[in-house]
Amino acid sequence: MLRIAVQSKGRLYDETMELLSEAGIKLTAMKRTLLVPSRNFPVELLFLRDDDIPESVASGTSDIGIVGLNEVLEKGKNVEIIRDLGFSKCRLALAIPQKHQYNGIEWFNGKKIATSYPRILGDFLKKNNITADIHEISGSVEIAPGIGLADAIFDIVSSGSTLVSNNLVEVESVLASEAVLIGNSKELSKEKEDILNELLFRIEAVKAAESKKYVLMNVPRAKLDDVVAILPGIKSPTILPLADESWCSVHTVIQEKNFWEISEKLKSAGAEGILVLNIEKMVP
Ligand code: PRT
Ligand code: ZN
């Protein structure tokens, strides 16, 4: 049985559960107890506050964990990043009141900065030879300058709207973060290692499918070469006959981000009835 530490509630929860579910891991009735085993895969989930996940993994209480990179770096525990998971993307940034003129990082010399991330901020300031007063607070960091508690803040930013509504402006982006899968350096038993490898294989299949679409279209046989030349398929596209022998059906997989550009070219090359489908998993 492999134990995975996950956030019990909060911003990481939904997508963590979705990823595990897409990897085929079903839980026994989710009563939101602390430790929930899967009913079809040899893992159990330990539900924790995100702050406690790095320590739980470092100490070996959990074998692996899913948590924000920001939390991993701030806690400074002895854990390894196994892979990026691509969700809960955000950044840790320095922000100052809009009314100030900012002309470079020296602005922060002698200033008081409120943050919940004193370690990451301390390292950043040191690297840039800035001497500032780090004021650690655990929540509502963005209101600190407005109430005279600090001159600036160092906090998580996603859309930036929290900064705007507190009359702050981002001036230095320090760390790009996202959810990561972490493990510890302790050697896993053969049994746990096999489970982890199977889990990673499944995560790989889910992630590989995420950015891709299955595309099918009808193409006049006479235009087939032109259409195939446009398609950046995984290998070569599948070509199936249609009842009308002068036409065929072409199936392939493309990167979603390329879809609009390619679909224009396909239409002008003669493709019709282009269908785009989601792919659930891609097993290499
Ligand atoms: O209770 P627990 O300790 O488990 O949770 P928590 O309250 O400490 O963390 P939680 O659930 O708020 O966030 C968990 C993780 O989500 C963080 O550690 C980040 O890795 C990630 N994440 C992604 C974010 C955001 N996006 C985010 N926007 N964490 C916080 N925010 C905050 C941001 O600071 C701002 O105050 O959300 C607010 C809205 O952001 P804007 O920029 O979109 O306005
Ligand atoms: Zn937390």
Tab-separated table of C-alpha atoms and ligand atoms in Angstrom:
chain	number	residue	atom	x	y	z
A	1	MET	CA	0.000	0.000	0.000
A	2	LEU	CA	1.410	3.389	-1.043
A	3	ARG	CA	0.361	6.388	1.061
A	4	ILE	CA	-0.241	9.698	-0.735
A	5	ALA	CA	-0.522	12.966	1.235
A	6	VAL	CA	-3.060	15.330	-0.353
A	7	GLN	CA	-4.698	18.608	0.675
A	8	SER	CA	-7.889	18.009	2.645
A	9	LYS	CA	-9.598	21.136	1.350
A	10	GLY	CA	-8.515	24.220	-0.515
A	11	ARG	CA	-7.263	25.219	-3.914
A	12	LEU	CA	-5.408	21.977	-4.650
A	13	TYR	CA	-8.176	19.617	-3.597
A	14	ASP	CA	-10.443	19.425	-6.671
A	15	GLU	CA	-7.742	18.986	-9.263
A	16	THR	CA	-5.811	16.514	-7.115
A	17	MET	CA	-8.938	14.364	-6.823
A	18	GLU	CA	-9.655	14.744	-10.527
A	19	LEU	CA	-6.155	13.641	-11.478
A	20	LEU	CA	-6.332	10.574	-9.241
A	21	SER	CA	-9.772	9.736	-10.533
A	22	GLU	CA	-8.651	10.033	-14.162
A	23	ALA	CA	-5.786	7.727	-13.244
A	24	GLY	CA	-8.472	5.184	-12.353
A	25	ILE	CA	-8.131	5.429	-8.579
A	26	LYS	CA	-11.490	5.051	-6.873
A	27	LEU	CA	-11.811	5.770	-3.186
A	28	THR	CA	-13.892	3.976	-0.636
A	29	ALA	CA	-16.854	6.106	0.477
A	30	MET	CA	-15.418	9.594	0.900
A	31	LYS	CA	-16.350	10.323	4.459
A	32	ARG	CA	-13.567	12.875	4.640
A	33	THR	CA	-11.794	10.838	7.266
A	34	LEU	CA	-8.081	11.440	7.610
A	35	LEU	CA	-6.987	8.257	5.875
A	36	VAL	CA	-8.986	6.879	2.949
A	37	PRO	CA	-7.962	3.726	1.073
A	38	SER	CA	-8.686	3.198	-2.602
A	39	ARG	CA	-11.011	0.331	-3.361
A	40	ASN	CA	-9.398	-0.660	-6.652
A	41	PHE	CA	-5.720	0.351	-6.419
A	42	PRO	CA	-3.197	-0.232	-3.601
A	43	VAL	CA	-2.949	3.376	-2.410
A	44	GLU	CA	-4.409	5.281	0.531
A	45	LEU	CA	-4.858	9.038	0.773
A	46	LEU	CA	-3.823	10.955	3.869
A	47	PHE	CA	-5.734	14.251	3.973
A	48	LEU	CA	-3.700	17.118	5.455
A	49	ARG	CA	-3.314	20.890	5.383
A	50	ASP	CA	-0.997	21.726	2.510
A	51	ASP	CA	1.536	23.173	4.989
A	52	ASP	CA	1.978	19.729	6.552
A	53	ILE	CA	2.453	17.751	3.327
A	54	PRO	CA	6.226	18.336	2.813
A	55	GLU	CA	6.999	17.238	6.388
A	56	SER	CA	4.713	14.216	6.147
A	57	VAL	CA	6.597	13.037	3.051
A	58	ALA	CA	10.064	13.984	4.356
A	59	SER	CA	9.499	11.997	7.551
A	60	GLY	CA	8.179	8.970	5.672
A	61	THR	CA	4.713	9.161	7.251
A	62	SER	CA	3.525	9.456	3.646
A	63	ASP	CA	5.392	7.913	0.721
A	64	ILE	CA	4.510	10.647	-1.762
A	65	GLY	CA	2.469	13.850	-1.736
A	66	ILE	CA	0.772	16.387	-3.969
A	67	VAL	CA	1.418	20.020	-3.014
A	68	GLY	CA	2.328	23.439	-4.451
A	69	LEU	CA	5.987	23.990	-5.321
A	70	ASN	CA	5.810	27.221	-3.276
A	71	GLU	CA	5.002	25.188	-0.150
A	72	VAL	CA	7.777	22.665	-0.895
A	73	LEU	CA	10.428	25.374	-1.250
A	74	GLU	CA	9.191	27.383	1.732
A	75	LYS	CA	9.199	24.436	4.097
A	76	GLY	CA	12.712	23.421	3.018
A	77	LYS	CA	12.156	19.783	3.953
A	78	ASN	CA	14.180	16.984	2.472
A	79	VAL	CA	11.849	15.950	-0.360
A	80	GLU	CA	12.312	15.318	-4.066
A	81	ILE	CA	10.118	16.566	-6.863
A	82	ILE	CA	9.033	13.537	-8.869
A	83	ARG	CA	7.080	15.426	-11.514
A	84	ASP	CA	5.201	18.650	-12.221
A	85	LEU	CA	1.453	18.193	-12.363
A	86	GLY	CA	0.466	21.253	-14.390
A	87	PHE	CA	-2.372	22.573	-12.215
A	88	SER	CA	-2.762	25.280	-9.530
A	89	LYS	CA	-0.355	27.453	-11.445
A	90	CYS	CA	0.559	30.722	-9.751
A	91	ARG	CA	3.594	32.834	-8.954
A	92	LEU	CA	5.193	34.308	-5.872
A	93	ALA	CA	5.697	37.993	-6.480
A	94	LEU	CA	6.672	41.242	-4.798
A	95	ALA	CA	4.038	43.955	-4.979
A	96	ILE	CA	4.055	47.569	-3.817
A	97	PRO	CA	1.367	50.275	-3.417
A	98	GLN	CA	0.410	51.747	-6.796
A	99	LYS	CA	1.167	55.266	-5.607
A	100	HIS	CA	4.913	54.585	-5.423
A	101	GLN	CA	7.360	55.034	-8.225
A	102	TYR	CA	9.289	51.778	-8.797
A	103	ASN	CA	12.676	51.971	-10.388
A	104	GLY	CA	14.235	48.633	-9.685
A	105	ILE	CA	14.798	46.120	-6.976
A	106	GLU	CA	16.812	48.590	-4.826
A	107	TRP	CA	13.430	50.094	-3.977
A	108	PHE	CA	13.120	47.354	-1.340
A	109	ASN	CA	16.270	48.350	0.586
A	110	GLY	CA	15.250	49.289	4.124
A	111	LYS	CA	11.570	48.486	3.457
A	112	LYS	CA	9.254	46.277	5.462
A	113	ILE	CA	7.730	43.397	3.460
A	114	ALA	CA	4.802	41.313	4.705
A	115	THR	CA	4.683	37.673	3.609
A	116	SER	CA	3.784	34.092	4.483
A	117	TYR	CA	6.888	32.948	2.591
A	118	PRO	CA	9.829	34.313	4.629
A	119	ARG	CA	12.300	31.655	3.499
A	120	ILE	CA	11.788	32.094	-0.244
A	121	LEU	CA	11.720	35.887	0.143
A	122	GLY	CA	14.841	35.869	2.338
A	123	ASP	CA	16.747	33.822	-0.246
A	124	PHE	CA	15.632	36.117	-3.054
A	125	LEU	CA	16.592	39.308	-1.211
A	126	LYS	CA	19.970	37.871	-0.249
A	127	LYS	CA	20.692	36.842	-3.830
A	128	ASN	CA	19.952	40.403	-4.906
A	129	ASN	CA	21.890	42.068	-2.064
A	130	ILE	CA	18.811	43.750	-0.667
A	131	THR	CA	18.435	44.367	3.058
A	132	ALA	CA	14.780	44.530	4.013
A	133	ASP	CA	12.695	43.733	7.054
A	134	ILE	CA	10.650	40.557	6.502
A	135	HIS	CA	7.406	40.650	8.454
A	136	GLU	CA	5.860	37.178	8.601
A	137	ILE	CA	2.066	36.983	8.697
A	138	SER	CA	-0.043	33.946	8.012
A	139	GLY	CA	-2.972	35.331	6.049
A	140	SER	CA	-4.498	38.427	4.389
A	141	VAL	CA	-1.029	39.573	3.412
A	142	GLU	CA	-2.454	41.868	0.743
A	143	ILE	CA	-4.046	44.215	3.259
A	144	ALA	CA	-0.781	44.842	5.154
A	145	PRO	CA	0.355	47.958	3.236
A	146	GLY	CA	-3.128	49.520	3.383
A	147	ILE	CA	-3.230	49.322	7.169
A	148	GLY	CA	0.337	50.521	7.612
A	149	LEU	CA	1.723	47.146	8.655
A	150	ALA	CA	4.257	46.967	5.816
A	151	ASP	CA	5.572	48.894	2.813
A	152	ALA	CA	5.174	46.014	0.375
A	153	ILE	CA	4.086	42.382	0.156
A	154	PHE	CA	5.458	39.118	-1.157
A	155	ASP	CA	2.589	36.777	-1.912
A	156	ILE	CA	0.972	34.324	-4.308
A	157	VAL	CA	-0.524	35.917	-7.399
A	158	SER	CA	-2.715	34.188	-9.914
A	159	SER	CA	-5.022	36.491	-11.892
A	160	GLY	CA	-3.681	39.574	-10.098
A	161	SER	CA	-7.141	40.884	-9.209
A	162	THR	CA	-6.466	40.689	-5.453
A	163	LEU	CA	-3.524	43.033	-5.948
A	164	VAL	CA	-5.598	45.457	-8.008
A	165	SER	CA	-8.399	45.584	-5.463
A	166	ASN	CA	-5.859	46.410	-2.759
A	167	ASN	CA	-4.208	49.157	-4.834
A	168	LEU	CA	-1.034	47.155	-5.225
A	169	VAL	CA	1.071	46.537	-8.290
A	170	GLU	CA	3.309	43.542	-8.983
A	171	VAL	CA	6.900	44.621	-9.523
A	172	GLU	CA	9.000	41.432	-9.307
A	173	SER	CA	7.911	37.913	-10.140
A	174	VAL	CA	10.116	35.630	-8.074
A	175	LEU	CA	8.919	32.040	-8.477
A	176	ALA	CA	6.597	30.223	-10.857
A	177	SER	CA	4.716	27.534	-8.972
A	178	GLU	CA	2.346	24.689	-9.722
A	179	ALA	CA	1.247	21.494	-8.017
A	180	VAL	CA	4.016	18.897	-7.889
A	181	LEU	CA	4.275	15.249	-6.925
A	182	ILE	CA	6.894	14.851	-4.215
A	183	GLY	CA	8.647	11.864	-2.688
A	184	ASN	CA	11.459	11.333	-0.200
A	185	SER	CA	14.938	9.976	-0.669
A	186	LYS	CA	14.216	6.879	1.420
A	187	GLU	CA	14.247	3.727	-0.633
A	188	LEU	CA	10.757	2.346	-1.238
A	189	SER	CA	10.035	-1.347	-0.820
A	190	LYS	CA	9.739	-3.273	-4.084
A	191	GLU	CA	5.985	-3.392	-3.600
A	192	LYS	CA	5.657	0.382	-3.138
A	193	GLU	CA	8.036	1.113	-5.965
A	194	ASP	CA	5.918	-0.979	-8.346
A	195	ILE	CA	2.769	0.856	-7.243
A	196	LEU	CA	4.469	4.242	-7.709
A	197	ASN	CA	5.639	3.266	-11.197
A	198	GLU	CA	2.146	2.174	-12.183
A	199	LEU	CA	0.723	5.421	-10.798
A	200	LEU	CA	3.293	7.494	-12.716
A	201	PHE	CA	2.521	5.547	-15.882
A	202	ARG	CA	-1.172	6.381	-15.479
A	203	ILE	CA	-0.495	10.049	-14.698
A	204	GLU	CA	1.652	10.178	-17.824
A	205	ALA	CA	-1.246	8.812	-19.894
A	206	VAL	CA	-3.697	11.336	-18.428
A	207	LYS	CA	-1.292	14.259	-18.941
A	208	ALA	CA	-0.393	13.191	-22.475
A	209	ALA	CA	-4.070	13.220	-23.433
A	210	GLU	CA	-4.836	16.577	-21.789
A	211	SER	CA	-3.385	18.863	-24.411
A	212	LYS	CA	-4.426	16.726	-27.365
A	213	LYS	CA	-7.566	16.322	-29.451
A	214	TYR	CA	-8.757	13.530	-31.705
A	215	VAL	CA	-9.707	15.021	-35.056
A	216	LEU	CA	-11.619	13.370	-37.882
A	217	MET	CA	-12.768	14.777	-41.210
A	218	ASN	CA	-13.995	13.837	-44.640
A	219	VAL	CA	-11.617	14.438	-47.513
A	220	PRO	CA	-12.009	13.991	-51.289
A	221	ARG	CA	-9.551	11.257	-52.356
A	222	ALA	CA	-8.108	13.663	-54.899
A	223	LYS	CA	-7.121	16.066	-52.108
A	224	LEU	CA	-5.828	13.455	-49.674
A	225	ASP	CA	-2.116	14.144	-50.144
A	226	ASP	CA	-2.603	17.872	-49.556
A	227	VAL	CA	-4.588	17.259	-46.362
A	228	VAL	CA	-2.178	14.669	-44.967
A	229	ALA	CA	0.717	17.054	-45.538
A	230	ILE	CA	-0.945	19.587	-43.191
A	231	LEU	CA	-1.487	17.123	-40.347
A	232	PRO	CA	1.216	16.871	-37.691
A	233	GLY	CA	-0.101	13.485	-36.520
A	234	ILE	CA	1.552	11.297	-33.896
A	235	LYS	CA	2.640	8.894	-36.596
A	236	SER	CA	0.711	8.759	-39.833
A	237	PRO	CA	-3.028	9.493	-39.901
A	238	THR	CA	-5.610	6.735	-40.183
A	239	ILE	CA	-7.411	6.789	-43.555
A	240	LEU	CA	-10.730	4.953	-43.856
A	241	PRO	CA	-12.888	4.405	-46.939
A	242	LEU	CA	-16.375	5.971	-47.156
A	243	ALA	CA	-19.473	4.711	-48.973
A	244	ASP	CA	-18.803	7.291	-51.663
A	245	GLU	CA	-15.519	6.011	-53.079
A	246	SER	CA	-14.319	9.423	-54.168
A	247	TRP	CA	-14.152	10.444	-50.475
A	248	CYS	CA	-12.377	9.093	-47.404
A	249	SER	CA	-12.294	9.743	-43.673
A	250	VAL	CA	-9.041	10.915	-42.073
A	251	HIS	CA	-8.405	10.482	-38.316
A	252	THR	CA	-5.508	11.890	-36.347
A	253	VAL	CA	-4.399	13.411	-33.044
A	254	ILE	CA	-3.228	17.015	-32.797
A	255	GLN	CA	-2.149	19.491	-30.119
A	256	GLU	CA	-5.177	21.519	-29.092
A	257	LYS	CA	-3.268	24.780	-29.335
A	258	ASN	CA	-2.651	24.124	-33.037
A	259	PHE	CA	-6.267	23.333	-33.823
A	260	TRP	CA	-7.522	26.671	-35.164
A	261	GLU	CA	-4.507	27.240	-37.328
A	262	ILE	CA	-4.642	23.737	-38.784
A	263	SER	CA	-8.412	23.678	-39.261
A	264	GLU	CA	-8.208	26.744	-41.524
A	265	LYS	CA	-5.604	25.044	-43.676
A	266	LEU	CA	-7.577	21.787	-43.751
A	267	LYS	CA	-10.711	23.558	-44.942
A	268	SER	CA	-8.918	25.327	-47.719
A	269	ALA	CA	-7.270	22.048	-48.730
A	270	GLY	CA	-10.741	20.518	-49.151
A	271	ALA	CA	-11.513	18.795	-45.822
A	272	GLU	CA	-15.158	18.877	-44.702
A	273	GLY	CA	-17.128	17.946	-41.599
A	274	ILE	CA	-14.192	18.335	-39.229
A	275	LEU	CA	-14.975	16.764	-35.835
A	276	VAL	CA	-12.868	17.372	-32.734
A	277	LEU	CA	-13.108	14.970	-29.790
A	278	ASN	CA	-11.584	14.916	-26.324
A	279	ILE	CA	-9.128	12.147	-25.578
A	280	GLU	CA	-9.411	10.625	-22.145
A	281	LYS	CA	-6.066	8.837	-21.938
A	282	MET	CA	-3.092	8.157	-24.159
A	283	VAL	CA	-1.054	5.111	-23.304
A	284	PRO	CA	2.354	5.248	-24.984
B	1	PRT	O1	-5.880	24.994	4.503
B	1	PRT	P1	-4.575	24.789	3.826
B	1	PRT	O2	-3.383	25.226	4.632
B	1	PRT	O3	-4.446	23.379	3.289
B	1	PRT	O4	-4.644	25.701	2.497
B	1	PRT	P2	-4.084	27.182	2.255
B	1	PRT	O5	-5.157	28.127	2.615
B	1	PRT	O6	-2.732	27.356	2.842
B	1	PRT	O7	-3.833	27.132	0.688
B	1	PRT	P3	-4.851	27.306	-0.530
B	1	PRT	O8	-5.794	26.156	-0.573
B	1	PRT	O9	-5.395	28.686	-0.570
B	1	PRT	O10	-3.791	27.198	-1.733
B	1	PRT	C1	-3.098	26.018	-1.949
B	1	PRT	C2	-2.069	26.232	-3.064
B	1	PRT	O11	-2.734	26.650	-4.267
B	1	PRT	C3	-1.059	27.332	-2.833
B	1	PRT	O12	0.000	26.930	-1.973
B	1	PRT	C4	-0.566	27.584	-4.252
B	1	PRT	O13	0.399	26.614	-4.603
B	1	PRT	C5	-1.808	27.334	-5.107
B	1	PRT	N1	-2.464	28.559	-5.630
B	1	PRT	C6	-2.778	28.748	-6.948
B	1	PRT	C7	-2.891	29.643	-4.959
B	1	PRT	C8	-3.454	30.521	-5.902
B	1	PRT	N2	-3.388	29.939	-7.132
B	1	PRT	C9	-4.022	31.791	-5.465
B	1	PRT	N3	-4.522	32.559	-6.291
B	1	PRT	N4	-2.865	29.973	-3.643
B	1	PRT	C10	-3.375	31.151	-3.255
B	1	PRT	N5	-3.941	32.075	-4.102
B	1	PRT	C11	-4.467	33.323	-3.500
B	1	PRT	C12	-3.696	34.602	-3.811
B	1	PRT	O14	-2.686	34.784	-2.855
B	1	PRT	C13	-4.742	35.675	-3.665
B	1	PRT	O15	-4.877	36.071	-2.306
B	1	PRT	O16	-5.736	33.572	-4.006
B	1	PRT	C14	-6.031	34.932	-4.044
B	1	PRT	C15	-6.556	35.275	-5.406
B	1	PRT	O17	-5.502	35.412	-6.331
B	1	PRT	P4	-5.635	36.366	-7.615
B	1	PRT	O18	-4.221	36.793	-7.991
B	1	PRT	O19	-6.247	35.523	-8.677
B	1	PRT	O20	-6.483	37.531	-7.225
B	2	ZN	ZN	-1.724	26.144	3.914
